[in-house]
C-alpha cells in the first residue's frame, strides 16, 4: 500500500512539473526605455508578475492550452496577445504604446490580489513615479491635493498636513486614513499623541508609486481604515544597475539633493538586489523665520528572490527638522497678510529670538527647544516574506519595528489670556492684565515707539518619543473563481506626550523682536510654565479578517469580515504650582510643573467590520460597481479623560456606514468614473483643544453623529498625441445630525469640510519636452462647528516644465526642470484659529492661517 501511495505522489509531482510553463521577456516603451512595474498576467487567472527595474519579467504557470497574456501600465495602452501553453518556455518581449487609460493601472493596496482599477469595485487613484516628481514640491498636501475626495491643507509647511476625506469630521492629519509605506502604516494607532503620520518620513525620489483607496474593502486588510488608505511603494532593484540624481534650488534659500540607486548584489546571475534612496535638504523657507529647516533621510531595501517567492529587508533612518506654521492675526475683514509696525508685510510672527528662552523649574533650568521645530530622529526596519506554497496558496507576511525620538515644537496663535485681544496697543495690553503702568522696551533697553502694536504669543514645546512593533500576515487561497484571504494584524505601540507652554511678548512685525514690560516680564517672557502636561500611552491591537474576491464571467464580487480588539493604558502626571524665583512677579516666580504623581487607567474595546462589493462588466469599456461597508474607529487614547476617582472615560468605538454606487468607463483616449456615495458616522468622539483662561488648553469633548452625501467624478482625456486633459470634481452635502454637548449644532455643516472640490490638469509630453499645469479649487467651508466663521474658496495653480537631453545611447539622460507652486500667488485661508473653537469672532484682527505664497523651484535630474 505504501508503494502505491508513493507511486501516486510521484506521478502527481511529475504531472505538476511538466505542466508548468515558464514565460519571460521585457517590457519597454516605443523608444526602448524599460517600463518598471508593468503588470503581466494571464487573463482571467491569478498567474502573473510585475516587470522589474529594467523592464524584465519572469513567471511560471500551470495553465495549459490557448490563453491570453495581458500587459498593462498607467499611461499606456493595454497589450493583449493569444499564446499557447504546453510546457515550453515562452519569451515575449512587449512594446507598450502611450495613451493608456488610468483605469488600467494595477491596484496593489487594500486588496488580496492584483487587479486593474477597471475591475475593482471601489474608488481608487494611482500616481506613478513621473507624476509624483512633478506634484511633490514640499509637503504631503502638495501630493494629495489633486486626489479626488481629499481636502489637503498645507499652510503649515512641509509636515503635519491636514487631510480630510469624503465628508468625515476630523481635526485633520490622518485620523481616518493611515499613511503607509510598502503596505505597512507609518503609525498603526492614531491618537497616542497628536503628531501627524508625515512627521516620521519624507518623500524622496525612491518612491515608485502612490495609491489612494477610498472606503470599501480598505477597512479589511492590514491596519484597516474606515475612510481609505494612502500607500507609497518603494523602488526595488533588478539585474541591471541604475542611478538617478536630482539637485534642486528654490526661492528662500532652499537646497536639496535627492538620489536613488539600485542593482544586483553579487554576480551576473544573482537573485539578490538592492535599492537605496535619500536626500539632504537645507531650507530657510517657505516662510523665512530665522529658524532653518535642515536634515536628511536614507531609505533602502535588499530583496532576495527565491524559487517560490522573495524576502525583502527594508529600512529608513531620518534626522530632520522643519518649521511648522500656525494661524496668526491677519487684517480683519479682508483677512489679508497685515502690515507691521515697521510698515512691512507680515508673513510670520515666528521668531528666532524665542530660541533663547529659558527659566528655572523644579527639575532645573528649562531651555526651550523651539529652535528645533518639528524634529525627528530614528527609523524603522521592515521584513517582508512572500512565499508561494503552490499556484493556489500564497503567503504575504510583514514585520516592522520602528523607533523615533520626536519633537513637535511650535508657535501658537496668541496669548490665550482671557479678555485680551489678538493684537493690542500698549494701553490695551496693560488693561487686559490689570496693570496700572509699565514701560515697554526691547531686550537691549531701547524704548518701544508709543504707537507700536504688540503681539503676545505662546510657544508649545512637545516631546513625543514613539516605538512600535507591528505584524501583518495574509494567506491567499485560490479555489476555482475564488481568491480567499485569511489574515491577521497585530501591533504594540508606546508613545510619550510631554508638553510645556511658555508666554512671551513681541512687537507686531515680521519675525518680531521680544519686548519687556517693566515689572511684568523678564527677557520677553511673561509667563514661565504657563501649562504642563505629561502623558504616556500604550496601545495593543489585534485583528483577524477573511475576504473573498470572486471572479465570474461578468461579475467581480468582494465579501469580507474583520474583527478587531484594541486596548490602551494611559498615565497622566499631576501638576502643581512651584515657587522658583523671587522677582516679585507672580507669573515668573511661580511655575506650573509636574508633581510626580500619576493617574493611571486602562481602556479596551472591540468591534467588527463587514464589506460587500460588486462590479458588473457591461462591456469591455464600461463597468458598474457598488460597495457597502459597516466599519468602526477606535477613539484617540490621548483624549481619554479621568473622573475625580481616577476612572477613565468610556472607550466605545465610533461606528461608520459607507455606501457607493458608480460607473467606470474607458475607451481609446478617454477614461472616467462617476460615483454617488454616502457616509454616516455615529458616536463620534469629537475632541477640541481650546484656550483655557490661564493660557493653557481645555479638552472639549462632544459625542456627535454626522451624515454626508456626495458625488465624485474623474476623467482623463488624451485629446491629441501629446496632450492630456484630466481632472476631478467632488460635491458633498454634510451635516452634524446629533450633538450631545450642544443641540444647537445639529443641522450645521462639518467644520473644515468644503462642499465643492475640483482639480483640473493639462499636460503636454514629448520625448524631450514636458509641461503641465494643475489647478486645485477648494470651496467655501466653516472653521468651526457653530458655523460662525466662513472661509472663502481657495484656488491654487502650479506649473511644471522640463526638457530632457540624451547624454548617450544607453538611456543616460539629463532633465532640466522648473516648478512653480501657487503660480498666481493666490490668497486664501486654510483654517481659522482651532484654539478659539466656536468662540472665534470677526474683529480688527482675524486669526487665520493663509496659504503659502508663490515659490519657484529649479532642478536637474541625471539618469544613468
PDB file of C-alpha atoms in Angstrom, residues 655-864:
ATOM      1  CA  UNK A 655     -19.491  53.392  14.003  1.00  0.00           C
ATOM      2  CA  UNK A 656     -19.283  54.272  10.349  1.00  0.00           C
ATOM      3  CA  UNK A 657     -21.529  53.221   7.456  1.00  0.00           C
ATOM      4  CA  UNK A 658     -20.390  53.853   3.891  1.00  0.00           C
ATOM      5  CA  UNK A 659     -22.038  53.149   0.559  1.00  0.00           C
ATOM      6  CA  UNK A 660     -21.122  53.911  -3.037  1.00  0.00           C
ATOM      7  CA  UNK A 661     -22.621  53.357  -6.498  1.00  0.00           C
ATOM      8  CA  UNK A 662     -20.660  54.233  -9.606  1.00  0.00           C
ATOM      9  CA  UNK A 663     -19.560  53.557 -13.162  1.00  0.00           C
ATOM     10  CA  UNK A 664     -16.129  53.260 -14.771  1.00  0.00           C
ATOM     11  CA  UNK A 665     -15.624  53.910 -18.479  1.00  0.00           C
ATOM     12  CA  UNK A 666     -12.512  53.572 -20.588  1.00  0.00           C
ATOM     13  CA  UNK A 667     -12.190  53.572 -24.356  1.00  0.00           C
ATOM     14  CA  UNK A 668      -9.389  54.693 -26.632  1.00  0.00           C
ATOM     15  CA  UNK A 669      -8.048  58.002 -25.309  1.00  0.00           C
ATOM     16  CA  UNK A 670     -10.712  58.674 -22.672  1.00  0.00           C
ATOM     17  CA  UNK A 671     -11.377  57.244 -19.248  1.00  0.00           C
ATOM     18  CA  UNK A 672     -13.624  58.418 -16.458  1.00  0.00           C
ATOM     19  CA  UNK A 673     -15.543  57.494 -13.355  1.00  0.00           C
ATOM     20  CA  UNK A 674     -18.681  58.787 -11.690  1.00  0.00           C
ATOM     21  CA  UNK A 675     -19.988  57.800  -8.272  1.00  0.00           C
ATOM     22  CA  UNK A 676     -22.601  58.661  -5.676  1.00  0.00           C
ATOM     23  CA  UNK A 677     -21.591  57.992  -2.088  1.00  0.00           C
ATOM     24  CA  UNK A 678     -22.866  58.312   1.454  1.00  0.00           C
ATOM     25  CA  UNK A 679     -21.001  58.339   4.764  1.00  0.00           C
ATOM     26  CA  UNK A 680     -22.630  58.116   8.167  1.00  0.00           C
ATOM     27  CA  UNK A 681     -20.654  58.313  11.402  1.00  0.00           C
ATOM     28  CA  UNK A 682     -22.243  57.572  14.781  1.00  0.00           C
ATOM     29  CA  UNK A 683     -20.943  58.215  18.293  1.00  0.00           C
ATOM     30  CA  UNK A 684     -18.076  60.331  17.018  1.00  0.00           C
ATOM     31  CA  UNK A 685     -15.958  61.450  19.984  1.00  0.00           C
ATOM     32  CA  UNK A 686     -15.065  64.927  18.744  1.00  0.00           C
ATOM     33  CA  UNK A 687     -12.176  66.460  20.714  1.00  0.00           C
ATOM     34  CA  UNK A 688     -11.287  70.160  20.528  1.00  0.00           C
ATOM     35  CA  UNK A 689      -8.331  71.727  22.343  1.00  0.00           C
ATOM     36  CA  UNK A 690      -9.395  75.276  23.183  1.00  0.00           C
ATOM     37  CA  UNK A 691      -7.730  78.043  25.153  1.00  0.00           C
ATOM     38  CA  UNK A 692      -8.035  77.942  28.937  1.00  0.00           C
ATOM     39  CA  UNK A 693      -8.256  81.261  30.829  1.00  0.00           C
ATOM     40  CA  UNK A 694      -4.690  80.920  32.146  1.00  0.00           C
ATOM     41  CA  UNK A 695      -3.104  80.300  28.726  1.00  0.00           C
ATOM     42  CA  UNK A 696      -3.195  76.512  28.688  1.00  0.00           C
ATOM     43  CA  UNK A 697      -5.739  74.238  26.993  1.00  0.00           C
ATOM     44  CA  UNK A 698      -9.037  72.624  27.857  1.00  0.00           C
ATOM     45  CA  UNK A 699     -10.104  69.420  26.094  1.00  0.00           C
ATOM     46  CA  UNK A 700     -13.708  69.876  24.984  1.00  0.00           C
ATOM     47  CA  UNK A 701     -15.333  66.548  24.126  1.00  0.00           C
ATOM     48  CA  UNK A 702     -18.603  66.184  22.246  1.00  0.00           C
ATOM     49  CA  UNK A 703     -20.267  62.971  21.052  1.00  0.00           C
ATOM     50  CA  UNK A 704     -21.646  63.597  17.574  1.00  0.00           C
ATOM     51  CA  UNK A 705     -23.378  61.865  14.682  1.00  0.00           C
ATOM     52  CA  UNK A 706     -22.661  63.134  11.175  1.00  0.00           C
ATOM     53  CA  UNK A 707     -24.005  62.407   7.713  1.00  0.00           C
ATOM     54  CA  UNK A 708     -22.607  63.084   4.227  1.00  0.00           C
ATOM     55  CA  UNK A 709     -23.953  62.513   0.714  1.00  0.00           C
ATOM     56  CA  UNK A 710     -21.792  63.254  -2.265  1.00  0.00           C
ATOM     57  CA  UNK A 711     -20.934  62.928  -5.937  1.00  0.00           C
ATOM     58  CA  UNK A 712     -17.466  62.315  -7.302  1.00  0.00           C
ATOM     59  CA  UNK A 713     -16.349  62.324 -10.927  1.00  0.00           C
ATOM     60  CA  UNK A 714     -12.929  61.884 -12.551  1.00  0.00           C
ATOM     61  CA  UNK A 715     -11.715  61.998 -16.142  1.00  0.00           C
ATOM     62  CA  UNK A 716      -8.605  61.695 -18.275  1.00  0.00           C
ATOM     63  CA  UNK A 717      -8.698  62.582 -21.984  1.00  0.00           C
ATOM     64  CA  UNK A 718      -5.727  62.361 -24.328  1.00  0.00           C
ATOM     65  CA  UNK A 719      -7.258  64.650 -26.952  1.00  0.00           C
ATOM     66  CA  UNK A 720      -4.144  64.655 -29.149  1.00  0.00           C
ATOM     67  CA  UNK A 721      -0.914  62.734 -29.442  1.00  0.00           C
ATOM     68  CA  UNK A 722       0.912  64.752 -26.770  1.00  0.00           C
ATOM     69  CA  UNK A 723      -1.844  66.489 -24.787  1.00  0.00           C
ATOM     70  CA  UNK A 724      -3.855  65.122 -21.884  1.00  0.00           C
ATOM     71  CA  UNK A 725      -6.650  66.873 -20.016  1.00  0.00           C
ATOM     72  CA  UNK A 726      -7.613  65.410 -16.650  1.00  0.00           C
ATOM     73  CA  UNK A 727      -9.437  66.346 -13.538  1.00  0.00           C
ATOM     74  CA  UNK A 728     -11.944  65.553 -10.852  1.00  0.00           C
ATOM     75  CA  UNK A 729     -14.992  67.070  -9.202  1.00  0.00           C
ATOM     76  CA  UNK A 730     -16.343  66.259  -5.761  1.00  0.00           C
ATOM     77  CA  UNK A 731     -19.546  67.708  -4.346  1.00  0.00           C
ATOM     78  CA  UNK A 732     -20.659  66.799  -0.841  1.00  0.00           C
ATOM     79  CA  UNK A 733     -23.587  67.761   1.368  1.00  0.00           C
ATOM     80  CA  UNK A 734     -22.734  67.153   5.025  1.00  0.00           C
ATOM     81  CA  UNK A 735     -24.167  67.977   8.436  1.00  0.00           C
ATOM     82  CA  UNK A 736     -23.984  67.275  12.147  1.00  0.00           C
ATOM     83  CA  UNK A 737     -27.082  65.220  12.924  1.00  0.00           C
ATOM     84  CA  UNK A 738     -26.527  64.862  16.688  1.00  0.00           C
ATOM     85  CA  UNK A 739     -24.520  66.753  19.310  1.00  0.00           C
ATOM     86  CA  UNK A 740     -24.722  65.724  22.952  1.00  0.00           C
ATOM     87  CA  UNK A 741     -22.846  68.841  24.121  1.00  0.00           C
ATOM     88  CA  UNK A 742     -24.841  71.437  22.173  1.00  0.00           C
ATOM     89  CA  UNK A 743     -28.051  70.568  20.348  1.00  0.00           C
ATOM     90  CA  UNK A 744     -27.890  73.914  18.515  1.00  0.00           C
ATOM     91  CA  UNK A 745     -25.041  72.482  16.417  1.00  0.00           C
ATOM     92  CA  UNK A 746     -27.395  69.929  14.869  1.00  0.00           C
ATOM     93  CA  UNK A 747     -28.014  70.708  11.210  1.00  0.00           C
ATOM     94  CA  UNK A 748     -24.742  72.634  10.859  1.00  0.00           C
ATOM     95  CA  UNK A 749     -22.094  71.727   8.294  1.00  0.00           C
ATOM     96  CA  UNK A 750     -18.937  69.908   9.347  1.00  0.00           C
ATOM     97  CA  UNK A 751     -16.026  72.171  10.180  1.00  0.00           C
ATOM     98  CA  UNK A 752     -13.183  72.453   7.674  1.00  0.00           C
ATOM     99  CA  UNK A 753     -15.042  70.358   5.077  1.00  0.00           C
ATOM    100  CA  UNK A 754     -15.933  72.191   1.843  1.00  0.00           C
ATOM    101  CA  UNK A 755     -18.940  71.341  -0.296  1.00  0.00           C
ATOM    102  CA  UNK A 756     -17.009  71.507  -3.557  1.00  0.00           C
ATOM    103  CA  UNK A 757     -13.567  70.280  -4.628  1.00  0.00           C
ATOM    104  CA  UNK A 758     -12.238  70.458  -8.183  1.00  0.00           C
ATOM    105  CA  UNK A 759      -8.941  69.640  -9.869  1.00  0.00           C
ATOM    106  CA  UNK A 760      -8.075  70.486 -13.480  1.00  0.00           C
ATOM    107  CA  UNK A 761      -4.814  69.451 -15.141  1.00  0.00           C
ATOM    108  CA  UNK A 762      -3.353  69.880 -18.607  1.00  0.00           C
ATOM    109  CA  UNK A 763      -0.183  68.005 -19.625  1.00  0.00           C
ATOM    110  CA  UNK A 764       1.953  68.164 -22.743  1.00  0.00           C
ATOM    111  CA  UNK A 765       4.589  65.444 -23.077  1.00  0.00           C
ATOM    112  CA  UNK A 766       7.022  64.540 -25.854  1.00  0.00           C
ATOM    113  CA  UNK A 767      10.205  62.502 -25.758  1.00  0.00           C
ATOM    114  CA  UNK A 768      12.157  65.656 -24.885  1.00  0.00           C
ATOM    115  CA  UNK A 769       9.809  68.355 -23.581  1.00  0.00           C
ATOM    116  CA  UNK A 770       7.201  68.071 -20.842  1.00  0.00           C
ATOM    117  CA  UNK A 771       4.908  70.665 -19.337  1.00  0.00           C
ATOM    118  CA  UNK A 772       1.945  70.579 -17.023  1.00  0.00           C
ATOM    119  CA  UNK A 773      -0.317  72.911 -15.118  1.00  0.00           C
ATOM    120  CA  UNK A 774      -2.630  71.887 -12.267  1.00  0.00           C
ATOM    121  CA  UNK A 775      -5.405  73.974 -10.750  1.00  0.00           C
ATOM    122  CA  UNK A 776      -6.945  72.952  -7.414  1.00  0.00           C
ATOM    123  CA  UNK A 777     -10.145  74.560  -6.177  1.00  0.00           C
ATOM    124  CA  UNK A 778     -11.404  74.188  -2.600  1.00  0.00           C
ATOM    125  CA  UNK A 779     -14.846  75.623  -1.996  1.00  0.00           C
ATOM    126  CA  UNK A 780     -16.124  77.631   0.957  1.00  0.00           C
ATOM    127  CA  UNK A 781     -16.104  75.967   4.369  1.00  0.00           C
ATOM    128  CA  UNK A 782     -16.656  76.762   8.028  1.00  0.00           C
ATOM    129  CA  UNK A 783     -13.795  76.797  10.503  1.00  0.00           C
ATOM    130  CA  UNK A 784     -15.914  75.675  13.483  1.00  0.00           C
ATOM    131  CA  UNK A 785     -18.903  73.508  14.354  1.00  0.00           C
ATOM    132  CA  UNK A 786     -21.056  76.534  15.162  1.00  0.00           C
ATOM    133  CA  UNK A 787     -20.606  77.720  11.544  1.00  0.00           C
ATOM    134  CA  UNK A 788     -19.970  81.289  12.704  1.00  0.00           C
ATOM    135  CA  UNK A 789     -16.725  81.674  10.739  1.00  0.00           C
ATOM    136  CA  UNK A 790     -16.888  81.017   6.998  1.00  0.00           C
ATOM    137  CA  UNK A 791     -13.674  80.764   4.995  1.00  0.00           C
ATOM    138  CA  UNK A 792     -13.684  81.790   1.341  1.00  0.00           C
ATOM    139  CA  UNK A 793     -12.912  79.404  -1.500  1.00  0.00           C
ATOM    140  CA  UNK A 794      -9.273  78.874  -2.478  1.00  0.00           C
ATOM    141  CA  UNK A 795      -7.848  78.330  -5.958  1.00  0.00           C
ATOM    142  CA  UNK A 796      -4.200  77.276  -6.348  1.00  0.00           C
ATOM    143  CA  UNK A 797      -2.342  76.723  -9.615  1.00  0.00           C
ATOM    144  CA  UNK A 798       1.042  75.034 -10.023  1.00  0.00           C
ATOM    145  CA  UNK A 799       3.278  74.795 -13.081  1.00  0.00           C
ATOM    146  CA  UNK A 800       5.852  72.185 -14.096  1.00  0.00           C
ATOM    147  CA  UNK A 801       8.275  72.425 -17.043  1.00  0.00           C
ATOM    148  CA  UNK A 802      11.139  70.210 -18.179  1.00  0.00           C
ATOM    149  CA  UNK A 803      13.466  69.441 -21.087  1.00  0.00           C
ATOM    150  CA  UNK A 804      15.372  66.169 -21.378  1.00  0.00           C
ATOM    151  CA  UNK A 805      18.787  65.806 -23.063  1.00  0.00           C
ATOM    152  CA  UNK A 806      20.087  62.433 -24.220  1.00  0.00           C
ATOM    153  CA  UNK A 807      23.669  62.008 -22.975  1.00  0.00           C
ATOM    154  CA  UNK A 808      24.428  58.622 -24.558  1.00  0.00           C
ATOM    155  CA  UNK A 809      22.888  55.668 -26.401  1.00  0.00           C
ATOM    156  CA  UNK A 810      22.392  53.806 -23.105  1.00  0.00           C
ATOM    157  CA  UNK A 811      19.347  55.802 -21.988  1.00  0.00           C
ATOM    158  CA  UNK A 812      21.515  58.167 -19.950  1.00  0.00           C
ATOM    159  CA  UNK A 813      19.692  61.485 -19.735  1.00  0.00           C
ATOM    160  CA  UNK A 814      19.687  64.902 -18.117  1.00  0.00           C
ATOM    161  CA  UNK A 815      16.410  66.678 -17.425  1.00  0.00           C
ATOM    162  CA  UNK A 816      16.398  70.380 -16.563  1.00  0.00           C
ATOM    163  CA  UNK A 817      13.169  71.403 -14.912  1.00  0.00           C
ATOM    164  CA  UNK A 818      11.302  74.170 -13.140  1.00  0.00           C
ATOM    165  CA  UNK A 819       8.273  74.135 -10.861  1.00  0.00           C
ATOM    166  CA  UNK A 820       6.158  76.974  -9.532  1.00  0.00           C
ATOM    167  CA  UNK A 821       3.901  76.484  -6.530  1.00  0.00           C
ATOM    168  CA  UNK A 822       0.932  78.869  -6.249  1.00  0.00           C
ATOM    169  CA  UNK A 823       1.612  80.257  -9.700  1.00  0.00           C
ATOM    170  CA  UNK A 824      -0.565  83.372  -9.326  1.00  0.00           C
ATOM    171  CA  UNK A 825       0.278  83.975  -5.642  1.00  0.00           C
ATOM    172  CA  UNK A 826      -3.367  83.432  -4.736  1.00  0.00           C
ATOM    173  CA  UNK A 827      -4.682  84.382  -1.302  1.00  0.00           C
ATOM    174  CA  UNK A 828      -6.785  82.181   0.912  1.00  0.00           C
ATOM    175  CA  UNK A 829      -7.243  80.992   4.482  1.00  0.00           C
ATOM    176  CA  UNK A 830      -6.873  77.266   5.135  1.00  0.00           C
ATOM    177  CA  UNK A 831      -8.212  77.453   8.698  1.00  0.00           C
ATOM    178  CA  UNK A 832      -9.190  79.892  11.442  1.00  0.00           C
ATOM    179  CA  UNK A 833      -7.980  79.527  14.997  1.00  0.00           C
ATOM    180  CA  UNK A 834      -8.779  75.973  16.175  1.00  0.00           C
ATOM    181  CA  UNK A 835      -7.903  77.003  19.756  1.00  0.00           C
ATOM    182  CA  UNK A 836     -10.707  79.540  19.775  1.00  0.00           C
ATOM    183  CA  UNK A 837     -13.157  76.880  18.602  1.00  0.00           C
ATOM    184  CA  UNK A 838     -16.735  78.078  18.484  1.00  0.00           C
ATOM    185  CA  UNK A 839     -15.721  81.304  20.254  1.00  0.00           C
ATOM    186  CA  UNK A 840     -13.790  82.797  17.327  1.00  0.00           C
ATOM    187  CA  UNK A 841     -15.216  86.094  16.113  1.00  0.00           C
ATOM    188  CA  UNK A 842     -14.518  88.655  13.392  1.00  0.00           C
ATOM    189  CA  UNK A 843     -12.683  91.669  14.804  1.00  0.00           C
ATOM    190  CA  UNK A 844      -9.997  94.205  13.899  1.00  0.00           C
ATOM    191  CA  UNK A 845      -7.578  91.311  13.514  1.00  0.00           C
ATOM    192  CA  UNK A 846      -8.635  87.839  12.348  1.00  0.00           C
ATOM    193  CA  UNK A 847      -6.596  84.837  13.456  1.00  0.00           C
ATOM    194  CA  UNK A 848      -6.149  82.519  10.479  1.00  0.00           C
ATOM    195  CA  UNK A 849      -3.593  80.532   8.513  1.00  0.00           C
ATOM    196  CA  UNK A 850      -3.081  81.735   4.943  1.00  0.00           C
ATOM    197  CA  UNK A 851      -1.960  79.545   2.081  1.00  0.00           C
ATOM    198  CA  UNK A 852       1.752  79.668   1.362  1.00  0.00           C
ATOM    199  CA  UNK A 853       2.956  82.265  -1.165  1.00  0.00           C
ATOM    200  CA  UNK A 854       4.480  81.613  -4.582  1.00  0.00           C
ATOM    201  CA  UNK A 855       7.639  79.549  -4.601  1.00  0.00           C
ATOM    202  CA  UNK A 856       9.856  78.764  -7.594  1.00  0.00           C
ATOM    203  CA  UNK A 857      11.977  75.600  -7.880  1.00  0.00           C
ATOM    204  CA  UNK A 858      14.732  74.736 -10.364  1.00  0.00           C
ATOM    205  CA  UNK A 859      16.093  71.202 -10.658  1.00  0.00           C
ATOM    206  CA  UNK A 860      18.387  68.967 -12.658  1.00  0.00           C
ATOM    207  CA  UNK A 861      17.843  65.204 -12.835  1.00  0.00           C
ATOM    208  CA  UNK A 862      20.512  62.770 -14.086  1.00  0.00           C
ATOM    209  CA  UNK A 863      19.603  59.201 -15.079  1.00  0.00           C
ATOM    210  CA  UNK A 864      22.387  56.742 -15.793  1.00  0.00           C
TER     211      UNK A 864
END
